[in-house]
């Protein structure tokens, strides 16, 4: 197995996997998620202390993958003439069951990028089904983990018409790391810098591991994204080409959303495709965890008041600053792109990013702040003269409303008053008397606002420093 950097986060997923691997029964685990999300790293960590075999398939014939799989088995369990003589997936799987029964109880076997093999050998899911139904895995409680980045194919493995339907004992749909885990990749950064880094690289472990924590954020941006040989300069397009055949429309939709086109009408207008149905494209991007579709929390359930957003911060940053300046970057002018293009616009970029981060914070950390978790978090929009950056409901049925400002100046009491007024104008939480108000500010709060906060326990103020402290459960006192 490769030498890897210290593992960060995924506590819940690891606990779930460890529990499954300890069960005195055979396990068939299906793990999937978009590329770069850390699936392989998580699975390697999960089986690190148990007898195990890790095999990563490649885009070659099924026979060549089988040969490479046998080599990994030999490396892990020792060379065996019997193994050398096996020539089918079925016989090799039965061999592993016998090894689990005789020498290695609860043997863990990971077949990574499983769809690569299925592409060349469509019968493989049926072969695995026949093997699983034979009862052979029960002999030594074999732990078979099938993993892949082709999300649609992995989900299809569990669908009703697939041979493996009903056989899985556990499935993991791996998402981006939460903010709490992502900021651990930047231990020397200030809270503000950590939020800025997250607003660019998001929670994709591969992106975060490429960042050098000893370099400034500016240096990491230039090195990874604004240099012609930078490892991330073409990664957003590679993400699309690895999953899709014709990427032009998908990329154009993402570019439009990154430029602020958040409705279907805006997107089709930008693409000069008025009247066209983009639903299949939206659905595919949604499946790949690249976009989200949300409604205002005070909209009717069947309302078409829907907004699109990009779920991958690097995709937003890349379309906004890198794609539009690729020629300059290719000619070695990355420093100038950073100074002349990114720096003057970055506060605006962070304004929208800070709202997303605040909603993420409330979904993940409301229990620390409010005493109970949030049941839903979103925003309120679609009104002629107001919107609300953050809104939601806690499990105890209290409603909360938030205002976010990424400004150099402290927030003042007028901003609080407007938030309270707007909370009374929306139908969301209408009639509730125990509403909670949360102010998120990059630059702190003016004295008159803090005086009001100290006199009203329903109001909370959060700077980047306080947000990170709450996430790390240091439970700071209200400002």
PDB file of N, CA and C in Angstrom, residues 143-184:
ATOM      1  N   UNK A 143     -14.984  -9.993   3.897  1.00  0.00           N
ATOM      2  CA  UNK A 143     -15.431  -8.605   3.784  1.00  0.00           C
ATOM      3  C   UNK A 143     -15.039  -8.086   2.402  1.00  0.00           C
ATOM      4  N   UNK A 144     -16.006  -8.055   1.493  1.00  0.00           N
ATOM      5  CA  UNK A 144     -15.752  -7.634   0.120  1.00  0.00           C
ATOM      6  C   UNK A 144     -16.271  -6.211  -0.063  1.00  0.00           C
ATOM      7  N   UNK A 145     -15.375  -5.312  -0.503  1.00  0.00           N
ATOM      8  CA  UNK A 145     -15.726  -3.900  -0.686  1.00  0.00           C
ATOM      9  C   UNK A 145     -15.530  -3.537  -2.147  1.00  0.00           C
ATOM     10  N   UNK A 146     -16.609  -3.116  -2.797  1.00  0.00           N
ATOM     11  CA  UNK A 146     -16.560  -2.692  -4.189  1.00  0.00           C
ATOM     12  C   UNK A 146     -16.668  -1.174  -4.221  1.00  0.00           C
ATOM     13  N   UNK A 147     -15.720  -0.533  -4.885  1.00  0.00           N
ATOM     14  CA  UNK A 147     -15.624   0.927  -4.834  1.00  0.00           C
ATOM     15  C   UNK A 147     -15.512   1.488  -6.243  1.00  0.00           C
ATOM     16  N   UNK A 148     -16.030   2.706  -6.449  1.00  0.00           N
ATOM     17  CA  UNK A 148     -15.901   3.321  -7.761  1.00  0.00           C
ATOM     18  C   UNK A 148     -16.250   4.787  -7.780  1.00  0.00           C
ATOM     19  N   UNK A 149     -15.685   5.480  -8.767  1.00  0.00           N
ATOM     20  CA  UNK A 149     -15.955   6.906  -8.965  1.00  0.00           C
ATOM     21  C   UNK A 149     -17.079   7.145  -9.959  1.00  0.00           C
ATOM     22  N   UNK A 150     -17.414   6.152 -10.753  1.00  0.00           N
ATOM     23  CA  UNK A 150     -18.516   6.282 -11.706  1.00  0.00           C
ATOM     24  C   UNK A 150     -19.812   6.134 -10.918  1.00  0.00           C
ATOM     25  N   UNK A 151     -20.308   7.262 -10.412  1.00  0.00           N
ATOM     26  CA  UNK A 151     -21.398   7.243  -9.442  1.00  0.00           C
ATOM     27  C   UNK A 151     -22.627   6.537 -10.002  1.00  0.00           C
ATOM     28  N   UNK A 152     -23.001   6.868 -11.239  1.00  0.00           N
ATOM     29  CA  UNK A 152     -24.205   6.260 -11.811  1.00  0.00           C
ATOM     30  C   UNK A 152     -24.079   4.742 -11.872  1.00  0.00           C
ATOM     31  N   UNK A 153     -22.919   4.237 -12.268  1.00  0.00           N
ATOM     32  CA  UNK A 153     -22.725   2.801 -12.356  1.00  0.00           C
ATOM     33  C   UNK A 153     -22.752   2.152 -10.982  1.00  0.00           C
ATOM     34  N   UNK A 154     -22.158   2.809  -9.988  1.00  0.00           N
ATOM     35  CA  UNK A 154     -22.148   2.237  -8.650  1.00  0.00           C
ATOM     36  C   UNK A 154     -23.549   2.229  -8.053  1.00  0.00           C
ATOM     37  N   UNK A 155     -24.314   3.278  -8.308  1.00  0.00           N
ATOM     38  CA  UNK A 155     -25.698   3.292  -7.827  1.00  0.00           C
ATOM     39  C   UNK A 155     -26.521   2.217  -8.526  1.00  0.00           C
ATOM     40  N   UNK A 156     -26.199   1.977  -9.798  1.00  0.00           N
ATOM     41  CA  UNK A 156     -26.924   0.963 -10.558  1.00  0.00           C
ATOM     42  C   UNK A 156     -26.690  -0.433  -9.988  1.00  0.00           C
ATOM     43  N   UNK A 157     -25.515  -0.652  -9.382  1.00  0.00           N
ATOM     44  CA  UNK A 157     -25.233  -1.952  -8.775  1.00  0.00           C
ATOM     45  C   UNK A 157     -26.270  -2.310  -7.716  1.00  0.00           C
ATOM     46  N   UNK A 158     -26.842  -1.266  -7.081  1.00  0.00           N
ATOM     47  CA  UNK A 158     -27.797  -1.500  -5.996  1.00  0.00           C
ATOM     48  C   UNK A 158     -29.242  -1.399  -6.471  1.00  0.00           C
ATOM     49  N   UNK A 159     -29.456  -1.129  -7.759  1.00  0.00           N
ATOM     50  CA  UNK A 159     -30.802  -0.944  -8.285  1.00  0.00           C
ATOM     51  C   UNK A 159     -31.517  -2.289  -8.410  1.00  0.00           C
ATOM     52  N   UNK A 160     -32.843  -2.219  -8.509  1.00  0.00           N
ATOM     53  CA  UNK A 160     -33.662  -3.426  -8.464  1.00  0.00           C
ATOM     54  C   UNK A 160     -33.374  -4.443  -9.548  1.00  0.00           C
ATOM     55  N   UNK A 161     -32.971  -3.991 -10.735  1.00  0.00           N
ATOM     56  CA  UNK A 161     -32.746  -4.920 -11.841  1.00  0.00           C
ATOM     57  C   UNK A 161     -31.321  -5.466 -11.885  1.00  0.00           C
ATOM     58  N   UNK A 162     -30.460  -5.005 -10.974  1.00  0.00           N
ATOM     59  CA  UNK A 162     -29.066  -5.440 -11.003  1.00  0.00           C
ATOM     60  C   UNK A 162     -28.903  -6.742 -10.226  1.00  0.00           C
ATOM     61  N   UNK A 163     -27.978  -7.618 -10.664  1.00  0.00           N
ATOM     62  CA  UNK A 163     -27.771  -8.888  -9.957  1.00  0.00           C
ATOM     63  C   UNK A 163     -27.399  -8.729  -8.482  1.00  0.00           C
ATOM     64  N   UNK A 164     -26.764  -7.603  -8.114  1.00  0.00           N
ATOM     65  CA  UNK A 164     -26.331  -7.436  -6.726  1.00  0.00           C
ATOM     66  C   UNK A 164     -27.404  -6.804  -5.843  1.00  0.00           C
ATOM     67  N   UNK A 165     -28.581  -6.536  -6.417  1.00  0.00           N
ATOM     68  CA  UNK A 165     -29.658  -5.921  -5.632  1.00  0.00           C
ATOM     69  C   UNK A 165     -30.000  -6.791  -4.415  1.00  0.00           C
ATOM     70  N   UNK A 166     -30.064  -6.139  -3.263  1.00  0.00           N
ATOM     71  CA  UNK A 166     -30.433  -6.840  -2.038  1.00  0.00           C
ATOM     72  C   UNK A 166     -29.293  -7.577  -1.372  1.00  0.00           C
ATOM     73  N   UNK A 167     -28.093  -7.553  -1.966  1.00  0.00           N
ATOM     74  CA  UNK A 167     -26.963  -8.286  -1.362  1.00  0.00           C
ATOM     75  C   UNK A 167     -26.089  -7.399  -0.483  1.00  0.00           C
ATOM     76  N   UNK A 168     -26.048  -6.122  -0.753  1.00  0.00           N
ATOM     77  CA  UNK A 168     -25.147  -5.262   0.015  1.00  0.00           C
ATOM     78  C   UNK A 168     -25.533  -5.267   1.491  1.00  0.00           C
ATOM     79  N   UNK A 169     -24.511  -5.202   2.325  1.00  0.00           N
ATOM     80  CA  UNK A 169     -24.741  -5.076   3.767  1.00  0.00           C
ATOM     81  C   UNK A 169     -24.490  -3.655   4.243  1.00  0.00           C
ATOM     82  N   UNK A 170     -23.865  -2.833   3.376  1.00  0.00           N
ATOM     83  CA  UNK A 170     -23.587  -1.441   3.726  1.00  0.00           C
ATOM     84  C   UNK A 170     -23.245  -0.689   2.450  1.00  0.00           C
ATOM     85  N   UNK A 171     -23.646   0.567   2.387  1.00  0.00           N
ATOM     86  CA  UNK A 171     -23.233   1.420   1.269  1.00  0.00           C
ATOM     87  C   UNK A 171     -22.776   2.762   1.816  1.00  0.00           C
ATOM     88  N   UNK A 172     -21.801   3.356   1.138  1.00  0.00           N
ATOM     89  CA  UNK A 172     -21.274   4.664   1.527  1.00  0.00           C
ATOM     90  C   UNK A 172     -21.239   5.556   0.300  1.00  0.00           C
ATOM     91  N   UNK A 173     -21.961   6.653   0.360  1.00  0.00           N
ATOM     92  CA  UNK A 173     -21.920   7.685  -0.678  1.00  0.00           C
ATOM     93  C   UNK A 173     -21.065   8.817  -0.111  1.00  0.00           C
ATOM     94  N   UNK A 174     -19.797   8.845  -0.502  1.00  0.00           N
ATOM     95  CA  UNK A 174     -18.844   9.747   0.133  1.00  0.00           C
ATOM     96  C   UNK A 174     -18.950  11.156  -0.450  1.00  0.00           C
ATOM     97  N   UNK A 175     -19.077  12.131   0.444  1.00  0.00           N
ATOM     98  CA  UNK A 175     -19.194  13.538   0.058  1.00  0.00           C
ATOM     99  C   UNK A 175     -17.926  14.292   0.463  1.00  0.00           C
ATOM    100  N   UNK A 176     -17.922  15.600   0.201  1.00  0.00           N
ATOM    101  CA  UNK A 176     -16.787  16.427   0.585  1.00  0.00           C
ATOM    102  C   UNK A 176     -16.631  16.470   2.104  1.00  0.00           C
ATOM    103  N   UNK A 177     -15.399  16.711   2.541  1.00  0.00           N
ATOM    104  CA  UNK A 177     -15.139  16.887   3.966  1.00  0.00           C
ATOM    105  C   UNK A 177     -15.876  18.126   4.470  1.00  0.00           C
ATOM    106  N   UNK A 178     -16.411  18.068   5.683  1.00  0.00           N
ATOM    107  CA  UNK A 178     -17.004  19.279   6.258  1.00  0.00           C
ATOM    108  C   UNK A 178     -15.922  20.295   6.587  1.00  0.00           C
ATOM    109  N   UNK A 179     -16.348  21.524   6.783  1.00  0.00           N
ATOM    110  CA  UNK A 179     -15.414  22.614   7.073  1.00  0.00           C
ATOM    111  C   UNK A 179     -14.530  22.299   8.264  1.00  0.00           C
ATOM    112  N   UNK A 180     -15.104  21.695   9.289  1.00  0.00           N
ATOM    113  CA  UNK A 180     -14.347  21.374  10.504  1.00  0.00           C
ATOM    114  C   UNK A 180     -13.123  20.525  10.197  1.00  0.00           C
ATOM    115  N   UNK A 181     -13.261  19.579   9.276  1.00  0.00           N
ATOM    116  CA  UNK A 181     -12.132  18.719   8.901  1.00  0.00           C
ATOM    117  C   UNK A 181     -11.217  19.413   7.904  1.00  0.00           C
ATOM    118  N   UNK A 182     -11.790  20.156   6.971  1.00  0.00           N
ATOM    119  CA  UNK A 182     -10.987  20.776   5.916  1.00  0.00           C
ATOM    120  C   UNK A 182      -9.981  21.775   6.479  1.00  0.00           C
ATOM    121  N   UNK A 183     -10.371  22.530   7.507  1.00  0.00           N
ATOM    122  CA  UNK A 183      -9.464  23.551   8.034  1.00  0.00           C
ATOM    123  C   UNK A 183      -8.253  22.945   8.724  1.00  0.00           C
ATOM    124  N   UNK A 184      -8.301  21.648   9.033  1.00  0.00           N
ATOM    125  CA  UNK A 184      -7.148  21.000   9.659  1.00  0.00           C
ATOM    126  C   UNK A 184      -5.970  20.889   8.701  1.00  0.00           C
TER     127      UNK A 184
END
